[in-house]
mmCIF file of C-alpha atoms in Angstrom:
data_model
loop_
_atom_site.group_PDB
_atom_site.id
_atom_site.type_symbol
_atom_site.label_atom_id
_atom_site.label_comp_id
_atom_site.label_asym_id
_atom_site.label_seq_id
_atom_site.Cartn_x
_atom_site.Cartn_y
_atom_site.Cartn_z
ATOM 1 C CA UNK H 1 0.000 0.000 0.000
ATOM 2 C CA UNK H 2 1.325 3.298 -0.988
ATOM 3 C CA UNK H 3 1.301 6.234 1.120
ATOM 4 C CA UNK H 4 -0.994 8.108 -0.257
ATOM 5 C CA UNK H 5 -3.216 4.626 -0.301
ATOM 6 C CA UNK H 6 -2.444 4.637 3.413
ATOM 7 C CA UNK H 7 -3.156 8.074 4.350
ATOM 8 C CA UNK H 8 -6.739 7.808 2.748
ATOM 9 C CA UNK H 9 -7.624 4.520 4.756
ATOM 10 C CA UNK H 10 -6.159 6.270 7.723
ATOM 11 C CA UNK H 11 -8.584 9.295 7.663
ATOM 12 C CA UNK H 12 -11.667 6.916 7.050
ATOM 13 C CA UNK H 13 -10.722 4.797 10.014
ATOM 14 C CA UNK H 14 -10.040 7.859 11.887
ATOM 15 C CA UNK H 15 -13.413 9.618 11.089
ATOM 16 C CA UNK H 16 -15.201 6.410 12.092
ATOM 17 C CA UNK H 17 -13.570 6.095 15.112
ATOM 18 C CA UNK H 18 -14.452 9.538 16.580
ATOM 19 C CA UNK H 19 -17.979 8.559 16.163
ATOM 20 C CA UNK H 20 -17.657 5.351 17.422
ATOM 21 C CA UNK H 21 -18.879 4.745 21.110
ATOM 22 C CA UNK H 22 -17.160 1.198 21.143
ATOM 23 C CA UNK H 23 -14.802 0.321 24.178
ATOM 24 C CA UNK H 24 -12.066 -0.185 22.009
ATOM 25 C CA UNK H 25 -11.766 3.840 20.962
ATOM 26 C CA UNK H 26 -8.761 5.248 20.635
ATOM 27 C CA UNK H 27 -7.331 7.048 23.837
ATOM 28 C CA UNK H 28 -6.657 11.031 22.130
ATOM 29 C CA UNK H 29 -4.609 11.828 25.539
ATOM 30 C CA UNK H 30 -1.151 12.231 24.896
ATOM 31 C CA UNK H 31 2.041 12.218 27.117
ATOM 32 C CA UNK H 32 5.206 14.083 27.173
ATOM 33 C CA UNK H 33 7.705 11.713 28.020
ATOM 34 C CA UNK H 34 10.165 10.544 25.667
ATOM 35 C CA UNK H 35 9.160 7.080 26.028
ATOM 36 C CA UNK H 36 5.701 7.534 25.072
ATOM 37 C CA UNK H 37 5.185 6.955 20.620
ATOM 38 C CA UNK H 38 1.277 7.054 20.604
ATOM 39 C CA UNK H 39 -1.829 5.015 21.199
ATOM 40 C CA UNK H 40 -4.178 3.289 18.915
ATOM 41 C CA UNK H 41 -7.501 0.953 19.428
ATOM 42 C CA UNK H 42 -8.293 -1.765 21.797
ATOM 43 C CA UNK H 43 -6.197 0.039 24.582
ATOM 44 C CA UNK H 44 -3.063 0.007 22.633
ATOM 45 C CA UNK H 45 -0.068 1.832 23.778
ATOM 46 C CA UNK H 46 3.248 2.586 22.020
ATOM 47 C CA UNK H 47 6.438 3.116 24.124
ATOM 48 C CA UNK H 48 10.669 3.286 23.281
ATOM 49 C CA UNK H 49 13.377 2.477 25.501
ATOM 50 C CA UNK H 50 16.507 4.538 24.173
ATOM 51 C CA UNK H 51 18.715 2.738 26.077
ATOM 52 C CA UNK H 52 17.999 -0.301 28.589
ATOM 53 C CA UNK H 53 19.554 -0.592 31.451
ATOM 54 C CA UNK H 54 22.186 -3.271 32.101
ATOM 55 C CA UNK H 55 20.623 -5.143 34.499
ATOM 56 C CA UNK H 56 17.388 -5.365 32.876
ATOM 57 C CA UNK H 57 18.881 -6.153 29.665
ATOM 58 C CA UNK H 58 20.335 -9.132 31.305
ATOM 59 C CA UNK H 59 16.847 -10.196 32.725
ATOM 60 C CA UNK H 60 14.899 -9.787 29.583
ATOM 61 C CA UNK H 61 17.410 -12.180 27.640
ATOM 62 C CA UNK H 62 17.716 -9.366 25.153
ATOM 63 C CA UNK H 63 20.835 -9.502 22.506
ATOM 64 C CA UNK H 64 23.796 -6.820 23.199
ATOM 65 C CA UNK H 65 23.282 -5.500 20.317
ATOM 66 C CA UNK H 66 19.555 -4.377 21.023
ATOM 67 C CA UNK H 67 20.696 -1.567 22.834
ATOM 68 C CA UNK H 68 16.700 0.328 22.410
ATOM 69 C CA UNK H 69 13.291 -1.540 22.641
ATOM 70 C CA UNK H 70 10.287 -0.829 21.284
ATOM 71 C CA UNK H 71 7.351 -2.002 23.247
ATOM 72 C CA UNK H 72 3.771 -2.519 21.714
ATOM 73 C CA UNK H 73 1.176 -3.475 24.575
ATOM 74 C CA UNK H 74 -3.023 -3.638 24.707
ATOM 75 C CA UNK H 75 -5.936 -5.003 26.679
ATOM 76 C CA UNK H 76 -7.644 -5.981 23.851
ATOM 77 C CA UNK H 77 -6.609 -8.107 20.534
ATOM 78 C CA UNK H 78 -3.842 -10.092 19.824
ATOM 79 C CA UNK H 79 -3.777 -10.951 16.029
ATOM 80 C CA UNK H 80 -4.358 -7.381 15.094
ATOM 81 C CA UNK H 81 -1.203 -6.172 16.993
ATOM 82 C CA UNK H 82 1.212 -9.316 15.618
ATOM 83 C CA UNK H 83 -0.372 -8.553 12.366
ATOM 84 C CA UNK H 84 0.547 -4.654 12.594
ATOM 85 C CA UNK H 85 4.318 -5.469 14.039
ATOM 86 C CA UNK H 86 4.643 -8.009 11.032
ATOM 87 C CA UNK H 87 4.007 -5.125 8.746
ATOM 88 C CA UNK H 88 6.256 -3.006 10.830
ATOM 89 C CA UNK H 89 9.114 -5.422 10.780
ATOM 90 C CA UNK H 90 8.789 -5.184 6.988
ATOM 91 C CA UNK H 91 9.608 -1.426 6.739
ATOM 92 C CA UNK H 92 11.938 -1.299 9.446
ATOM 93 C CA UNK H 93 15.321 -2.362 10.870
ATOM 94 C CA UNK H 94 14.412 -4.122 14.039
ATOM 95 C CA UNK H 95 13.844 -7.806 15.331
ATOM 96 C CA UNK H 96 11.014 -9.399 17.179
ATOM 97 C CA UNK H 97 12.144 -10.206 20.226
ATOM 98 C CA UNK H 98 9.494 -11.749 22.399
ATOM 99 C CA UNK H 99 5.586 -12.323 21.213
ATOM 100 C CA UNK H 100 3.342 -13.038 24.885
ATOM 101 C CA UNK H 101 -0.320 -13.112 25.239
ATOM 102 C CA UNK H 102 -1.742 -12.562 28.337
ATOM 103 C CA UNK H 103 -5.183 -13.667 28.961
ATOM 104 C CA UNK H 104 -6.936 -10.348 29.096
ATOM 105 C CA UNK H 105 -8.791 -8.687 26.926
ATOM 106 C CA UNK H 106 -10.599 -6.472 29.507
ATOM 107 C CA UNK H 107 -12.888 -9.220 31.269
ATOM 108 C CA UNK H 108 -13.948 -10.689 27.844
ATOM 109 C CA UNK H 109 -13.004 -14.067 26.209
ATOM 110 C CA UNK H 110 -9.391 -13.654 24.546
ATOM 111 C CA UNK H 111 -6.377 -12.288 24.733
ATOM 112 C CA UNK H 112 -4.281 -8.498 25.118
ATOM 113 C CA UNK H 113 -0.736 -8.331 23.866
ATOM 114 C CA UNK H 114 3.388 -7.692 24.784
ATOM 115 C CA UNK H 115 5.539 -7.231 22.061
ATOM 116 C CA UNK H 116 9.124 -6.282 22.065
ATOM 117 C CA UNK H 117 11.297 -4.829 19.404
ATOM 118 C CA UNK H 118 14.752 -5.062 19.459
ATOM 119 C CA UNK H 119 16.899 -2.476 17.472
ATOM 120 C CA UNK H 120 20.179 -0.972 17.528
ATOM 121 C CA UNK H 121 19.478 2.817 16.647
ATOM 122 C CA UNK H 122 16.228 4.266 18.846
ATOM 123 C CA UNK H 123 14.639 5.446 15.713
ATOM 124 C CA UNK H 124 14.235 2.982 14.072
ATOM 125 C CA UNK H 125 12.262 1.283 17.298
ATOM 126 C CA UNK H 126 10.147 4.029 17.723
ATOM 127 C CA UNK H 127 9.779 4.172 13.471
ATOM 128 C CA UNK H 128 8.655 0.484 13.735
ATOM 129 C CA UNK H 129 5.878 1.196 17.155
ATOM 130 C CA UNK H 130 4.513 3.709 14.531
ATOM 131 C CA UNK H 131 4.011 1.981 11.450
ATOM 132 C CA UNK H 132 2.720 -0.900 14.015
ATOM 133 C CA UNK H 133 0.266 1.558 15.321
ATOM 134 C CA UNK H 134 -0.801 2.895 12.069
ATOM 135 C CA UNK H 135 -1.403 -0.575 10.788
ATOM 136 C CA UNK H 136 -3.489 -2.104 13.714
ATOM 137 C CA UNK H 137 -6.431 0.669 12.751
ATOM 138 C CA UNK H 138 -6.612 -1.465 9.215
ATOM 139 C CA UNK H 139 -5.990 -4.529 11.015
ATOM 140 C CA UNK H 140 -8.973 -4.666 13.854
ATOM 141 C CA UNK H 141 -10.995 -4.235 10.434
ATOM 142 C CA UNK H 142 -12.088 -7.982 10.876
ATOM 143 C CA UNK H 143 -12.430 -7.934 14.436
ATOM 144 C CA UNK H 144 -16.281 -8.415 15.268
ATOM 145 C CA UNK H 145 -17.521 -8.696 18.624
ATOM 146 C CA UNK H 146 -20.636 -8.237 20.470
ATOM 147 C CA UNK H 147 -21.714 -8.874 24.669
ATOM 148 C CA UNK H 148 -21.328 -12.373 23.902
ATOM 149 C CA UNK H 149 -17.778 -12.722 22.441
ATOM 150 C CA UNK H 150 -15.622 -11.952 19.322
ATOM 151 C CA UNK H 151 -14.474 -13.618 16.022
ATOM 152 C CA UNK H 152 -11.211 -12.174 14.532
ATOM 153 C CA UNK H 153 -10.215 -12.979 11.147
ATOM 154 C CA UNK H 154 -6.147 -11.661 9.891
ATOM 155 C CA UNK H 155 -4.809 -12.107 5.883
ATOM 156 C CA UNK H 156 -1.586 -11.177 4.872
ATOM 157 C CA UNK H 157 0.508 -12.372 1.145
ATOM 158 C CA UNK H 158 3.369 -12.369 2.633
ATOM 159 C CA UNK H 159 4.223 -13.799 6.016
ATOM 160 C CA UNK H 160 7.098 -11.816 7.851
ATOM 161 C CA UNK H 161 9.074 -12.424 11.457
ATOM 162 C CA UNK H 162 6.308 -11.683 13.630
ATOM 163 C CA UNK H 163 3.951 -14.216 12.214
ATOM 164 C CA UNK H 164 6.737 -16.809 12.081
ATOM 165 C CA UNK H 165 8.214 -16.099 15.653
ATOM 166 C CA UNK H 166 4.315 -16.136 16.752
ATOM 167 C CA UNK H 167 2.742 -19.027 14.885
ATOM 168 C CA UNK H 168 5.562 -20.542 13.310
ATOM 169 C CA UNK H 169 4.452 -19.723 9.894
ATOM 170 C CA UNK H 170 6.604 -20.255 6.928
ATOM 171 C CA UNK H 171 8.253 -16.671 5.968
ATOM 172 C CA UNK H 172 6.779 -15.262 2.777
ATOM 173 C CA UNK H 173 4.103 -17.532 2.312
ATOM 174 C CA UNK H 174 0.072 -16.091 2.620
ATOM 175 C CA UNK H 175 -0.777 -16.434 5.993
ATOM 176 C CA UNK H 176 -4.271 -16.681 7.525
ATOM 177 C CA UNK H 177 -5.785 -16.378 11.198
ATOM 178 C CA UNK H 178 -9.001 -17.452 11.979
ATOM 179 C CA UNK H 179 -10.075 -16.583 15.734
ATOM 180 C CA UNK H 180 -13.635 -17.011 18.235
ATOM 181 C CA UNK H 181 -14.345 -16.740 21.294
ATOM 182 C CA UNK H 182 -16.762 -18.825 22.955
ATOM 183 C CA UNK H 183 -14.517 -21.362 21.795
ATOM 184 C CA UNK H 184 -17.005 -23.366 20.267
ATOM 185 C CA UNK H 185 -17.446 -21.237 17.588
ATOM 186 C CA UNK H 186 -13.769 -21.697 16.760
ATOM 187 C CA UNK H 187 -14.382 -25.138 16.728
ATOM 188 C CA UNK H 188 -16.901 -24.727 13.852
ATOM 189 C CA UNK H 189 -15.136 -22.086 12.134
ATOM 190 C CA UNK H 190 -11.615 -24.045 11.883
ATOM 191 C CA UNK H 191 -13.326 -27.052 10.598
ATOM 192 C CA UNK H 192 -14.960 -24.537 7.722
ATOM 193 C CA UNK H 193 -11.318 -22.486 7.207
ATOM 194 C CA UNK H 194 -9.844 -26.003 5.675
ATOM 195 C CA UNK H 195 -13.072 -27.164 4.019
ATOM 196 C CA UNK H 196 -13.437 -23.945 2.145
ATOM 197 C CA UNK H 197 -10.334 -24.428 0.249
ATOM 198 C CA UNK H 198 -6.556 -26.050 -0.094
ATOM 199 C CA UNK H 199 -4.629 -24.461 2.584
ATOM 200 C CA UNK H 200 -2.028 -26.431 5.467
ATOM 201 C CA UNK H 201 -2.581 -26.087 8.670
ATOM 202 C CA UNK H 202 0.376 -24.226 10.564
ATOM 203 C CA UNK H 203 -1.480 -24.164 14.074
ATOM 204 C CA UNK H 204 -4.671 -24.791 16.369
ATOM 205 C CA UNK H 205 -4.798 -23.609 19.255
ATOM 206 C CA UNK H 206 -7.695 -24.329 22.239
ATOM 207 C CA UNK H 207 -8.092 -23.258 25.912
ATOM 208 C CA UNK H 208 -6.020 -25.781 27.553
ATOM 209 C CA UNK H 209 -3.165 -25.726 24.750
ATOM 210 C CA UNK H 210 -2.177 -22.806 23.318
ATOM 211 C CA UNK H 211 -4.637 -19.579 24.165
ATOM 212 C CA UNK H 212 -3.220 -19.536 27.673
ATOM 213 C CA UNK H 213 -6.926 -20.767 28.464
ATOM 214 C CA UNK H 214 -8.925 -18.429 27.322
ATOM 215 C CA UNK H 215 -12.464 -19.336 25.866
ATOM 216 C CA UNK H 216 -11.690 -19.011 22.110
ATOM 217 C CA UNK H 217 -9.902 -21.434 19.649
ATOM 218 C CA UNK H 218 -7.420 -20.128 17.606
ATOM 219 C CA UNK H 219 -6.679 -21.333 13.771
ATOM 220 C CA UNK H 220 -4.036 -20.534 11.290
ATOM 221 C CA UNK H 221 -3.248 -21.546 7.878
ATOM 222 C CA UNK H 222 -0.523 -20.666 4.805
ATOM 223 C CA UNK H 223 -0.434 -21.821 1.186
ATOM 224 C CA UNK H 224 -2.167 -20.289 -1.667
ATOM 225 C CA UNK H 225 -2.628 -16.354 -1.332
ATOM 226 C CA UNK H 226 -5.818 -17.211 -3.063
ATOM 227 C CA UNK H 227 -6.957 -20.428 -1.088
ATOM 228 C CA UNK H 228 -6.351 -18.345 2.434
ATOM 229 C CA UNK H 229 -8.257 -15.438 1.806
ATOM 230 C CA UNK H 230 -11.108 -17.945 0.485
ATOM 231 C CA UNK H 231 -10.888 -19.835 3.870
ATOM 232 C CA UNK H 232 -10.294 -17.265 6.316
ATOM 233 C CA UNK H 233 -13.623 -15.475 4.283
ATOM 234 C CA UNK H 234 -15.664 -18.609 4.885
ATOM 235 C CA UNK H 235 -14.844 -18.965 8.158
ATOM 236 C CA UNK H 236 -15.996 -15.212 8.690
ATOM 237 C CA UNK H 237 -19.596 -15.347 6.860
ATOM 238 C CA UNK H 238 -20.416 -18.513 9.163
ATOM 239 C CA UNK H 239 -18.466 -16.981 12.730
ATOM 240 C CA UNK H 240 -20.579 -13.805 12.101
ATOM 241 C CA UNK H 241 -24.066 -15.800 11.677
ATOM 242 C CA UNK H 242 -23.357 -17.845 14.544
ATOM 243 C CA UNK H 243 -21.999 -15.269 17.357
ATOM 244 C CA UNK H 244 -25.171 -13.177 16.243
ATOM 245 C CA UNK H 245 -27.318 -16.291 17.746
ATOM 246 C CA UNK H 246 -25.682 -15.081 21.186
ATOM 247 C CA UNK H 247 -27.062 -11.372 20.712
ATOM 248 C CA UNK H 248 -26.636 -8.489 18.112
ATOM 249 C CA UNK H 249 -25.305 -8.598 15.288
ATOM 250 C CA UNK H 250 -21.802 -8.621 15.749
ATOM 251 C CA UNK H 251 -19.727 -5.341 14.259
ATOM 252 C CA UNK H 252 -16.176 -3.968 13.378
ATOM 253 C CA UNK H 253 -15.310 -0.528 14.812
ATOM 254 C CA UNK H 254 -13.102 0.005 11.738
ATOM 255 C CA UNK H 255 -13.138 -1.036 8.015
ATOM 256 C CA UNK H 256 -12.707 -4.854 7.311
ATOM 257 C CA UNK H 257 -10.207 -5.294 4.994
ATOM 258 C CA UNK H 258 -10.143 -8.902 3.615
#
């Protein structure tokens, strides 16, 4: 996506969001400190460390080399924000140092999010938490939720080093995500994903093995760019008409993008 491409999607998102009364708004306070990059949906906050020190640099099993961090953190969504540091990885020179998923998500049934940059040169970890925080506006686009839980669907063409260090994708194949929470909807929806078309299985994940038990089941696939859009769209149509038998409707607060 070029930037002029970008900055178009960007001001959408953004006019939609100021209307939106959804929990996951974006914060518009800002802070001072040098630390502090920016903020973005689902309780997202953007932070640098020029220069961590020693001891803590030790602890967090963090390469020499990587003297600044950038640190990407929310309550809410975790396939958005690996998505969005993928992307950022992409355009910037820094490493993926650690990927964690606490069970969060603000009381409801999935995850939030810690992810760690690793760079040499502080700019280019606080370039990286922007383009990361840029990107997670497109990529909440297939988040859907309502009182009763969420479905979260992710497509990229090209897998990258967040995807791989997080799923274990192969690098630079089309990578898919295909996400609910209750987790019996993921059930469903995984079994659709690899009925809907000719795509390998890199993961599943369920409460007790993998989604640090959380109620949602967690699928992801690679191969064809074509074949894992058509799952990860299948598995959407049928997650959407089954979470709305729990209540509303459910929506995106942004723009889906698949």
């Amino acid at each position: 996506m070029d930037e002029q491409i970008r900055k178009k999607v960007m001001e959408e998102v953004e006019k939609q969001l100021q209307s939106s009364k959804n929990t996951l708004k974006r914060s518009e306070k800002q802070s001072s400190l040098t630390e502090f990059v920016g903020t973005a949906i689902g309780d997202t906050i953007g932070l640098v460390i020029a220069n961590v020190d020693q001891l803590l640099h030790e602890k967090m099993n963090i390469d020499k080399k990587y003297r600044s961090i950038g640190i990407l953190g929310a309550r809410t969504g975790a396939g958005p924000h690996i998505m969005a540091v993928d992307e950022a990885v992409k355009a910037t020179n820094t490493e993926v140092l650690s990927i964690e998923l606490p069970r969060d998500t603000k009381g409801g049934a999935g995850h939030g999010s810690l992810i760690i940059l690793g760079s040499e040169d502080v700019s280019d970890a606080r370039r990286a938490i922007e383009v990361a925080l840029q990107t997670i506006e497109t990529t909440m686009g297939d988040v859907y939720s309502n009182d009763a839980g969420h479905l979260e669907f992710q497509y990229t063409a090209r897998a990258s080093y967040a995807i791989e260090k997080a799923f274990g994708a192969p690098l630079g194949k089309s990578f898919g995500l295909i996400c609910a929470g209750p987790a019996a909807i993921g059930v469903v929806l995984a079994d659709a994903a690899v009925k809907a078309a000719n795509v390998q299985v890199v993961s599943y994940s369920s409460p007790a093995n993998g989604t640090s038990f959380s109620n949602e089941v967690i699928l992801t696939v690679s191969g064809d760019s074509g074949a894992v859009r058509q799952a990860v769209m299948a598995a959407r149509d049928i997650g959407i008409s089954l979470l709305g038998t729990l209540g509303e409707t459910p929506v995106s607060v942004t723009t889906p993008y698949i």
